[in-house]
Short mmCIF file of N, CA and C in Angstrom, two decimals:
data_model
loop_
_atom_site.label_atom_id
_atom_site.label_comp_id
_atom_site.label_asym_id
_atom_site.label_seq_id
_atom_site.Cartn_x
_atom_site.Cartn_y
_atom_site.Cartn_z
N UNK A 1 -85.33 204.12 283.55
CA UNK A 1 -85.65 205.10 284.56
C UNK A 1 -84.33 205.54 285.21
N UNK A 2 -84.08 206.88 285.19
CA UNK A 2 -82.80 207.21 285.82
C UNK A 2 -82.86 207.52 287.70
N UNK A 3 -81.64 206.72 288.01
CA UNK A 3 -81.79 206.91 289.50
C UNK A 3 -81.94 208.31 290.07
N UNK A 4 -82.30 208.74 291.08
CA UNK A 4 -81.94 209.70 291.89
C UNK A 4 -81.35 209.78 292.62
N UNK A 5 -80.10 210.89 292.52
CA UNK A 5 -78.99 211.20 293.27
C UNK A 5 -79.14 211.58 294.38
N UNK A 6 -78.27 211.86 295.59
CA UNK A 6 -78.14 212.32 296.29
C UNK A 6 -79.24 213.59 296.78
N UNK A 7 -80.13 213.47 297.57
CA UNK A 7 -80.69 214.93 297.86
C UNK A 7 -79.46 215.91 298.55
N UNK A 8 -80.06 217.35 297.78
CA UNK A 8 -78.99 218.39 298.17
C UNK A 8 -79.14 218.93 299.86
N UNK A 9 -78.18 218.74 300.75
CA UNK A 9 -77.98 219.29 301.64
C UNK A 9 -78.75 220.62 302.00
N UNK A 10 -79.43 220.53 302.90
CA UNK A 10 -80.36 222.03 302.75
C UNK A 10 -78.89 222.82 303.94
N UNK A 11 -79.26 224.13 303.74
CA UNK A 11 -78.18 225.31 304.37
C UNK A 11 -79.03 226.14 304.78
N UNK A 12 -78.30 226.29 306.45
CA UNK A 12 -79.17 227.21 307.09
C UNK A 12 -77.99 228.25 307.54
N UNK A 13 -78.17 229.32 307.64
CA UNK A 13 -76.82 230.01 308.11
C UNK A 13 -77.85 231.33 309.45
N UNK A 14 -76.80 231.52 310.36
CA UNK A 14 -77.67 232.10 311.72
C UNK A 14 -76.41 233.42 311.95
N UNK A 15 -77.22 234.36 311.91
CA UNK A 15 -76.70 235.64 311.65
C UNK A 15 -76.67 236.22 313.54
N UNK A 16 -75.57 236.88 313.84
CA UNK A 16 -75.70 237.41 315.06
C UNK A 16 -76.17 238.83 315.08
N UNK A 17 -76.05 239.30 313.81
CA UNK A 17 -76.59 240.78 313.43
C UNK A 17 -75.58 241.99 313.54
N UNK A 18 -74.61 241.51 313.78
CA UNK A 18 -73.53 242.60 313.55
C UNK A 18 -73.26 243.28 312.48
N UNK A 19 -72.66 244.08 311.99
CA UNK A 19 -72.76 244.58 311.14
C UNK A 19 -71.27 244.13 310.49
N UNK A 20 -70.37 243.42 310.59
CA UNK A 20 -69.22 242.45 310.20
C UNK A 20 -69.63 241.61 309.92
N UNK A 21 -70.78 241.39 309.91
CA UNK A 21 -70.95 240.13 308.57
C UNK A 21 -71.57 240.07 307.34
N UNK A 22 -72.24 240.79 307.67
CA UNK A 22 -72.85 241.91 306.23
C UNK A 22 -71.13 242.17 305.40
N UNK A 23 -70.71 243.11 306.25
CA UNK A 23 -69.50 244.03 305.81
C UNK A 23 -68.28 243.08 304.69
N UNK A 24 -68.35 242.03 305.96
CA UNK A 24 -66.88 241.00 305.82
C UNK A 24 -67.29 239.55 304.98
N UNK A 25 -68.81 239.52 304.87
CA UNK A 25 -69.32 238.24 304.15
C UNK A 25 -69.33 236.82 304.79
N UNK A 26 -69.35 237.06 305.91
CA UNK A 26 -69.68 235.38 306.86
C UNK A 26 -71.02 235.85 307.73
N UNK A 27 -71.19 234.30 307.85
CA UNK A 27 -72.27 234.30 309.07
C UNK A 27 -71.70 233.81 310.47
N UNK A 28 -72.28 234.11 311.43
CA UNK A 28 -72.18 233.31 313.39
C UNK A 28 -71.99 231.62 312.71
N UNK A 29 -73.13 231.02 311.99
CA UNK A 29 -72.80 229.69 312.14
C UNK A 29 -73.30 229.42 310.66
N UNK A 30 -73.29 228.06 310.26
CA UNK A 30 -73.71 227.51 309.19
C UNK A 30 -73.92 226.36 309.67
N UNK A 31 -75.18 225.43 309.39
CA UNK A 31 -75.94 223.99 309.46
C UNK A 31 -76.03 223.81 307.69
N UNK A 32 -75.61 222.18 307.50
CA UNK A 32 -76.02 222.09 306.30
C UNK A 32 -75.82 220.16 306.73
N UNK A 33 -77.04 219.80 306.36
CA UNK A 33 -77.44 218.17 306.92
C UNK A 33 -77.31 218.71 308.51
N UNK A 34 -76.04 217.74 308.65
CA UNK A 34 -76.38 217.52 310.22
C UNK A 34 -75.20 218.42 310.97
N UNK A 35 -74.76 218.96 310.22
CA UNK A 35 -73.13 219.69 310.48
C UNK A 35 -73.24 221.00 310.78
N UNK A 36 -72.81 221.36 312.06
CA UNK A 36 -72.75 222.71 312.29
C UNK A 36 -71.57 223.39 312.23
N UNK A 37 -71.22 224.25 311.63
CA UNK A 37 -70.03 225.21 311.64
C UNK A 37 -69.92 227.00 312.50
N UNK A 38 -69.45 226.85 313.20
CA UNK A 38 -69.20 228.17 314.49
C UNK A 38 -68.63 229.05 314.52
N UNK A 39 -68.63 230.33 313.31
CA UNK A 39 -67.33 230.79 313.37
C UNK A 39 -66.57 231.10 314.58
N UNK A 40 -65.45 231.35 314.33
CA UNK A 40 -64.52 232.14 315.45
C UNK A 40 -65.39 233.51 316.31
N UNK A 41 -65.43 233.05 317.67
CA UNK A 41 -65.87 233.92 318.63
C UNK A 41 -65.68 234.37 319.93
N UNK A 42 -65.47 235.70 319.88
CA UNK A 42 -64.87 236.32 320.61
C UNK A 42 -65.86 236.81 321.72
N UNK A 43 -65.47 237.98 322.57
CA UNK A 43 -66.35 237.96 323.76
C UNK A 43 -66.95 239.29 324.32
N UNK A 44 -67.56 239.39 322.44
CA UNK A 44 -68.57 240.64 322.18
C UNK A 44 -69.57 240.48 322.41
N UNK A 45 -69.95 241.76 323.56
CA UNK A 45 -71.48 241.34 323.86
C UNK A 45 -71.99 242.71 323.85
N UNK A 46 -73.19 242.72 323.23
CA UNK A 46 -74.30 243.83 322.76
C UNK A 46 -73.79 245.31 323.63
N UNK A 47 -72.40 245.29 324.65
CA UNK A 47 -72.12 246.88 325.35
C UNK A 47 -70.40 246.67 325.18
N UNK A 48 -70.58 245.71 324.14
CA UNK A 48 -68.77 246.15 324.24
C UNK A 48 -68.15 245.00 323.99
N UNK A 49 -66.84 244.91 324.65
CA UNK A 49 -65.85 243.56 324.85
C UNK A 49 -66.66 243.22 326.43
N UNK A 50 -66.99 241.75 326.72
CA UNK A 50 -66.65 241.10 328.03
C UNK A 50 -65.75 240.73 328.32
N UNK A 51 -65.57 241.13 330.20
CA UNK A 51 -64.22 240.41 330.13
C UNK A 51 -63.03 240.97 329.92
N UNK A 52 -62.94 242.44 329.87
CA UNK A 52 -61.84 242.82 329.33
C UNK A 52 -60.73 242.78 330.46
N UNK A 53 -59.43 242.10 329.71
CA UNK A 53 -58.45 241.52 330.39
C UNK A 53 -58.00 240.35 331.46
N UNK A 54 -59.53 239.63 330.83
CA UNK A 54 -59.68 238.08 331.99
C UNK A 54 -59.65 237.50 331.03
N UNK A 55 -59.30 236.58 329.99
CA UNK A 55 -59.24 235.45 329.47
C UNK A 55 -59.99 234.68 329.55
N UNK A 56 -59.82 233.65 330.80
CA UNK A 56 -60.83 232.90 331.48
C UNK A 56 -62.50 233.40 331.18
N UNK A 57 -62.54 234.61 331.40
CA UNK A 57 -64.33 235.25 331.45
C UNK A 57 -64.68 235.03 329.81
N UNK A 58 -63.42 235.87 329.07
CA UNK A 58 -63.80 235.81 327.87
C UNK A 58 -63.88 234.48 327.04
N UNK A 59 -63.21 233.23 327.58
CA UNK A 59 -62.92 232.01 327.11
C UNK A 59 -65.08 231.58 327.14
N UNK A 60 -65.47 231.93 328.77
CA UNK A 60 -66.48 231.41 329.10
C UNK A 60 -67.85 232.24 328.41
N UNK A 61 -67.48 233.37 328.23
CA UNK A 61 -68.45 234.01 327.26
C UNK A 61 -68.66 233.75 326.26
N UNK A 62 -67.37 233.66 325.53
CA UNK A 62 -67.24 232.61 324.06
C UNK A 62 -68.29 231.38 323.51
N UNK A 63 -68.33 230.61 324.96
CA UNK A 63 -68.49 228.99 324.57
C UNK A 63 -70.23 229.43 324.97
N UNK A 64 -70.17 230.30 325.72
CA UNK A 64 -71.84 230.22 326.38
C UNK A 64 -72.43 230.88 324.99
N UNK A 65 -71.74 231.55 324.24
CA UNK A 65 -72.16 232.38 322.89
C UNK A 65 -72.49 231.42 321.81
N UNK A 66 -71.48 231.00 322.01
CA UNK A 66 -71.71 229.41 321.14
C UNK A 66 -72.82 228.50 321.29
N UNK A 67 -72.94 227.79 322.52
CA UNK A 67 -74.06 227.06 322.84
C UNK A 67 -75.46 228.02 322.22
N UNK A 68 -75.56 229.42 322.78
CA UNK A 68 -76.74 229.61 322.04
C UNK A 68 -77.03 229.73 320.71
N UNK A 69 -75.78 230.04 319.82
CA UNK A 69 -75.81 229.84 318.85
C UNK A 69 -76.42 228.20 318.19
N UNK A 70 -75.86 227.02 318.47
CA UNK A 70 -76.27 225.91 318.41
C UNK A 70 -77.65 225.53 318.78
N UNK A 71 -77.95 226.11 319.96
CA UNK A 71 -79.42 225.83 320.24
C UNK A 71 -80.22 226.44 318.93
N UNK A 72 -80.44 227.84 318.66
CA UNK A 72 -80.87 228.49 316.97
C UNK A 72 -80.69 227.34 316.32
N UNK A 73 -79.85 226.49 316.17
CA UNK A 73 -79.90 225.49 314.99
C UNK A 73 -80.24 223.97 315.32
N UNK A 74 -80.85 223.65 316.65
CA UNK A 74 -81.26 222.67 316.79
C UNK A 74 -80.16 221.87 318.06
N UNK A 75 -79.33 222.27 318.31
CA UNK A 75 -78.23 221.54 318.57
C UNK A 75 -77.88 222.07 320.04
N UNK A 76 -76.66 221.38 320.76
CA UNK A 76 -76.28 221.69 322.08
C UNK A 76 -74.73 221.44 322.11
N UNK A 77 -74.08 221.85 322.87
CA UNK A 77 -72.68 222.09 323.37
C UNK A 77 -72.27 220.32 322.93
N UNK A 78 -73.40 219.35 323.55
CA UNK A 78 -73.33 218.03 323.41
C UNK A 78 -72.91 217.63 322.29
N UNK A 79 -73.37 218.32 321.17
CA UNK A 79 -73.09 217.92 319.39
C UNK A 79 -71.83 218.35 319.46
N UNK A 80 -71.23 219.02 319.57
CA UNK A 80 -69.49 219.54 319.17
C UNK A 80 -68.69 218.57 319.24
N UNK A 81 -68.27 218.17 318.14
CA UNK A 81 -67.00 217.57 318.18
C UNK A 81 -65.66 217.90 317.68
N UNK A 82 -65.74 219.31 317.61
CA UNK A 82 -63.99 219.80 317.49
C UNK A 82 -64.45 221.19 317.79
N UNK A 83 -63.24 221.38 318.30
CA UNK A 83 -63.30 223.06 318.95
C UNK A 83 -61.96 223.71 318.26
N UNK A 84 -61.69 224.84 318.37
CA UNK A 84 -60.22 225.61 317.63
C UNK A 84 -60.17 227.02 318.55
N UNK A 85 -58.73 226.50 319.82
CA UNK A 85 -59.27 227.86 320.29
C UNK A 85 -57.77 228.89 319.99
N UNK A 86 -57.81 229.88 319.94
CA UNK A 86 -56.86 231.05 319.78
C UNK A 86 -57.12 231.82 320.72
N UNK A 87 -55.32 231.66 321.62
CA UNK A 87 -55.30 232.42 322.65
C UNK A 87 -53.98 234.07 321.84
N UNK A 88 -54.10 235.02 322.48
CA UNK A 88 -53.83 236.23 322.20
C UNK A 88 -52.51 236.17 322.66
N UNK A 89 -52.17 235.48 324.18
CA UNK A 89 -51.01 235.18 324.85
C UNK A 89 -50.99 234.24 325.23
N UNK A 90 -48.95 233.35 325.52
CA UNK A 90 -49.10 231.94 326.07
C UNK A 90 -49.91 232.00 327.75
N UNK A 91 -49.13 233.22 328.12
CA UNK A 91 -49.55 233.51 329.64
C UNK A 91 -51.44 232.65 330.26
N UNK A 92 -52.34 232.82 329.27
CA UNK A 92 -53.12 232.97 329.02
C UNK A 92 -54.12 231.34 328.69
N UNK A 93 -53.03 230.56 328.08
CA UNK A 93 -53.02 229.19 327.63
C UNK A 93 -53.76 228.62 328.79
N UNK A 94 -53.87 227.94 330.18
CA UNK A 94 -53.80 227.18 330.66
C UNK A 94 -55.33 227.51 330.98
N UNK A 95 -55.44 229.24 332.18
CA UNK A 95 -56.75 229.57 332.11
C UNK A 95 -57.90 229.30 331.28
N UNK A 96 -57.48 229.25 329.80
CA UNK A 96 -58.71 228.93 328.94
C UNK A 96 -58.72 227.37 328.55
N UNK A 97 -58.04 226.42 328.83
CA UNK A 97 -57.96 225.32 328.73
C UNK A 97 -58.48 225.31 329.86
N UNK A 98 -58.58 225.39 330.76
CA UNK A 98 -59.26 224.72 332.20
C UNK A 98 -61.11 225.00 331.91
N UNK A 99 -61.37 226.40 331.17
CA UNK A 99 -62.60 226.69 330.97
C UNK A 99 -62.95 225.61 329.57
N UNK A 100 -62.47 225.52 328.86
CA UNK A 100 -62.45 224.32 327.81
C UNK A 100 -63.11 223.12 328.61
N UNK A 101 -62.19 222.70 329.72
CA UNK A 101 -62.47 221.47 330.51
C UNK A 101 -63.31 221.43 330.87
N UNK A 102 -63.62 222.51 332.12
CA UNK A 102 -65.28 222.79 332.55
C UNK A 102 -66.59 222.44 331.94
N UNK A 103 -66.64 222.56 330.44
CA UNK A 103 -67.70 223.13 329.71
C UNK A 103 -67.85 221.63 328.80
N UNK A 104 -66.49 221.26 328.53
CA UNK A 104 -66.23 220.30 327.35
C UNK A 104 -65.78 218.86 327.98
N UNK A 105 -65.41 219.11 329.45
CA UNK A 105 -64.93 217.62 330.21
C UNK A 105 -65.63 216.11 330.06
N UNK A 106 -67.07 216.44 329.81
CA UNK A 106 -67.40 215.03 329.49
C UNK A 106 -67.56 215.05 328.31
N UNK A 107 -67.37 215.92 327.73
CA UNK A 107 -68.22 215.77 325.81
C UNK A 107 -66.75 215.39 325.25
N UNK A 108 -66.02 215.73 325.58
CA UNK A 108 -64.47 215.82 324.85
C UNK A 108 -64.28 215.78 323.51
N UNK A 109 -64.62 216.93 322.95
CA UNK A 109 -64.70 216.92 321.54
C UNK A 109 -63.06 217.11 321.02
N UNK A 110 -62.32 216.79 319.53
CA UNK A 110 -61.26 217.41 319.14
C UNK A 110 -61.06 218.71 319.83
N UNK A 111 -59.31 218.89 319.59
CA UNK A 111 -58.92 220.52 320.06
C UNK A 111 -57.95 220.77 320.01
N UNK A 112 -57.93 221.86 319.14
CA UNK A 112 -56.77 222.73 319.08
C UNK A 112 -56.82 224.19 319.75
N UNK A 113 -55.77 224.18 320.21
CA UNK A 113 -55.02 225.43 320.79
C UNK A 113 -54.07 226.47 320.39
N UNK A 114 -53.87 227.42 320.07
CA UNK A 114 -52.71 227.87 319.15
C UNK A 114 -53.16 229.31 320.09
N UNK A 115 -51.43 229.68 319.93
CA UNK A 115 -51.43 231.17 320.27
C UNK A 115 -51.01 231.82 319.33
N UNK A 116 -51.63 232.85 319.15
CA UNK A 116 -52.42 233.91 317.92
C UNK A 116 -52.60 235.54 317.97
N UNK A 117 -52.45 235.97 317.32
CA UNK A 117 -52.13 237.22 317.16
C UNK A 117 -53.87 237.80 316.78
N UNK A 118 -54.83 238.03 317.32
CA UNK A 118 -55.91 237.90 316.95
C UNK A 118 -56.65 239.33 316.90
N UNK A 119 -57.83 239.72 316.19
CA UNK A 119 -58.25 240.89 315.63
C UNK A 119 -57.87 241.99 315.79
N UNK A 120 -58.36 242.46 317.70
CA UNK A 120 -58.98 243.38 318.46
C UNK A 120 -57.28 243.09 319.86
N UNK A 121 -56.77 244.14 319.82
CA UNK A 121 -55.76 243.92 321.52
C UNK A 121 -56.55 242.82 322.39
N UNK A 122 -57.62 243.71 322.45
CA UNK A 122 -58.41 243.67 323.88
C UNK A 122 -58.75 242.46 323.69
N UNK A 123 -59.58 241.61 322.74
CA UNK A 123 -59.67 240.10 322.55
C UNK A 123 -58.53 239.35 322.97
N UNK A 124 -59.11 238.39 324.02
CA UNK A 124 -57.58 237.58 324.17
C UNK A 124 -58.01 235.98 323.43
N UNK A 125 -59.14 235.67 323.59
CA UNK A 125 -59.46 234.33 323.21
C UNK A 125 -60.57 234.49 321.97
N UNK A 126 -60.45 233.54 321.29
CA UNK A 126 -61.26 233.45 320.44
C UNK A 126 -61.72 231.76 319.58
N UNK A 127 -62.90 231.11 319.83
CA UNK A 127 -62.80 229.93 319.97
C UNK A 127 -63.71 229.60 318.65
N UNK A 128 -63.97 228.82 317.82
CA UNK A 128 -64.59 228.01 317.15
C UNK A 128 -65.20 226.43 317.42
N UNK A 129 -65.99 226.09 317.05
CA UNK A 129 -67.21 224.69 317.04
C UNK A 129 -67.60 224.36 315.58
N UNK A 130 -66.97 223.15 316.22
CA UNK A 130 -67.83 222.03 314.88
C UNK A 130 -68.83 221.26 315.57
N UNK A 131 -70.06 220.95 315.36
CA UNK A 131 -71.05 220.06 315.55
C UNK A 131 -71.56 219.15 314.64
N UNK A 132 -72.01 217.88 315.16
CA UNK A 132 -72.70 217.28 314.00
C UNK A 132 -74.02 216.74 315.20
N UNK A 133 -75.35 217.15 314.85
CA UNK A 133 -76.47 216.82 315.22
C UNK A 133 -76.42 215.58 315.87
N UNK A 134 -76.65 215.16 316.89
CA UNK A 134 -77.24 214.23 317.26
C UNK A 134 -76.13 212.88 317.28
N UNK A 135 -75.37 213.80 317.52
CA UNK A 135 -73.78 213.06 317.46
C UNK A 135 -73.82 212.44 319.02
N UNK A 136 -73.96 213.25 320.12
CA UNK A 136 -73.85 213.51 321.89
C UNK A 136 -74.01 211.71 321.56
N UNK A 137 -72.95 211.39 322.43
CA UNK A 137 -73.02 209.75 323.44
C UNK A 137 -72.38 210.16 324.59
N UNK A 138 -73.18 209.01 325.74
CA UNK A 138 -72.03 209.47 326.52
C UNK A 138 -70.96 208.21 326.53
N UNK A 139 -70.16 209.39 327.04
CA UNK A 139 -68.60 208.74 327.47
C UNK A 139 -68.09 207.90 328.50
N UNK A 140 -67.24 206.94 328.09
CA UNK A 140 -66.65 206.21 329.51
C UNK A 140 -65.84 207.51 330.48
N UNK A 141 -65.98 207.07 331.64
CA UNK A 141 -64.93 207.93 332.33
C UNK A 141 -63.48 207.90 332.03
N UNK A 142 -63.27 209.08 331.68
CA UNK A 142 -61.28 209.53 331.23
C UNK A 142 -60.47 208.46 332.14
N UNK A 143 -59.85 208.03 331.68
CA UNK A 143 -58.93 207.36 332.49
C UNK A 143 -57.45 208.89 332.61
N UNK A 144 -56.67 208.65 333.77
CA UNK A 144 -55.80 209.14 334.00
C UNK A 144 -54.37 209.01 333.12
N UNK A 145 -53.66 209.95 332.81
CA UNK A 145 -52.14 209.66 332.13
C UNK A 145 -51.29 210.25 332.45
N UNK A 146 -49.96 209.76 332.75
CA UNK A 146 -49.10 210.46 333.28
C UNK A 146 -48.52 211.44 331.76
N UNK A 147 -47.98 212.48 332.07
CA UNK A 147 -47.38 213.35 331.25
C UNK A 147 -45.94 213.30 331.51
#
């Protein structure tokens, strides 16, 4: 009797309906098992850019875009465990790291930061999420470090 392998990963992919993903061939996110993937997102909302020329707003539009994205697939801000954010300018760096903190302070998922030359002028931030389902524990409290 031959064993059975591995069952195949089912794939769910969650479309935001733009017409750049049709065009360009990606989706908003991809779930496959327990893994969520987020593409890069910026801080387009159904009348335009949000945010234009706040960072900070657009950092927070981003992540709130995200979360609902995750919820569509079962999941919450809680599941993320790596983020990838691209800022447009250094100027710009610290503001969206503080909104990072806000949102991500107890979950503390991986993170990268890089400043980036990115699509659109007007885009200054643009962030990505990794999730894995049902990942969320909570955390000891951060201890302090000097820099």
């Amino acid at each position: 009797m031959a064993e059975a392998g591995p069952a195949e990963p089912s794939r769910q992919a969650v479309s935001s309906g733009t017409v750049f993903e049709q065009k360009y061939g990606y989706s908003r996110a991809v779930k496959t098992g327990s893994q969520i993937f987020v593409s890069g997102t910026v801080a387009a909302g159904p009348n335009g850019i949000v945010g234009t020329g706040d960072a900070a707003a657009q950092a927070r539009f981003a992540l709130a875009k995200i979360a609902g994205t995750l919820e569509q697939l079962g999941s919450s801000l809680n599941d993320v465990v790596r983020t990838r954010i691209y800022v447009a300018y250094r100027v710009h760096a610290l503001a969206v790291a503080r909104i990072h903190g806000e949102v991500f302070g107890g979950i503390r998922p991986c993170n990268t930061l890089v400043i980036a030359s990115l699509i659109e002028e007007q885009y200054l931030v643009e962030i990505e999420a990794d999730a894995v389902v049902g990942s969320a524990l909570p955390l000891p409290p951060a201890t302090e470090t000097t820099e």
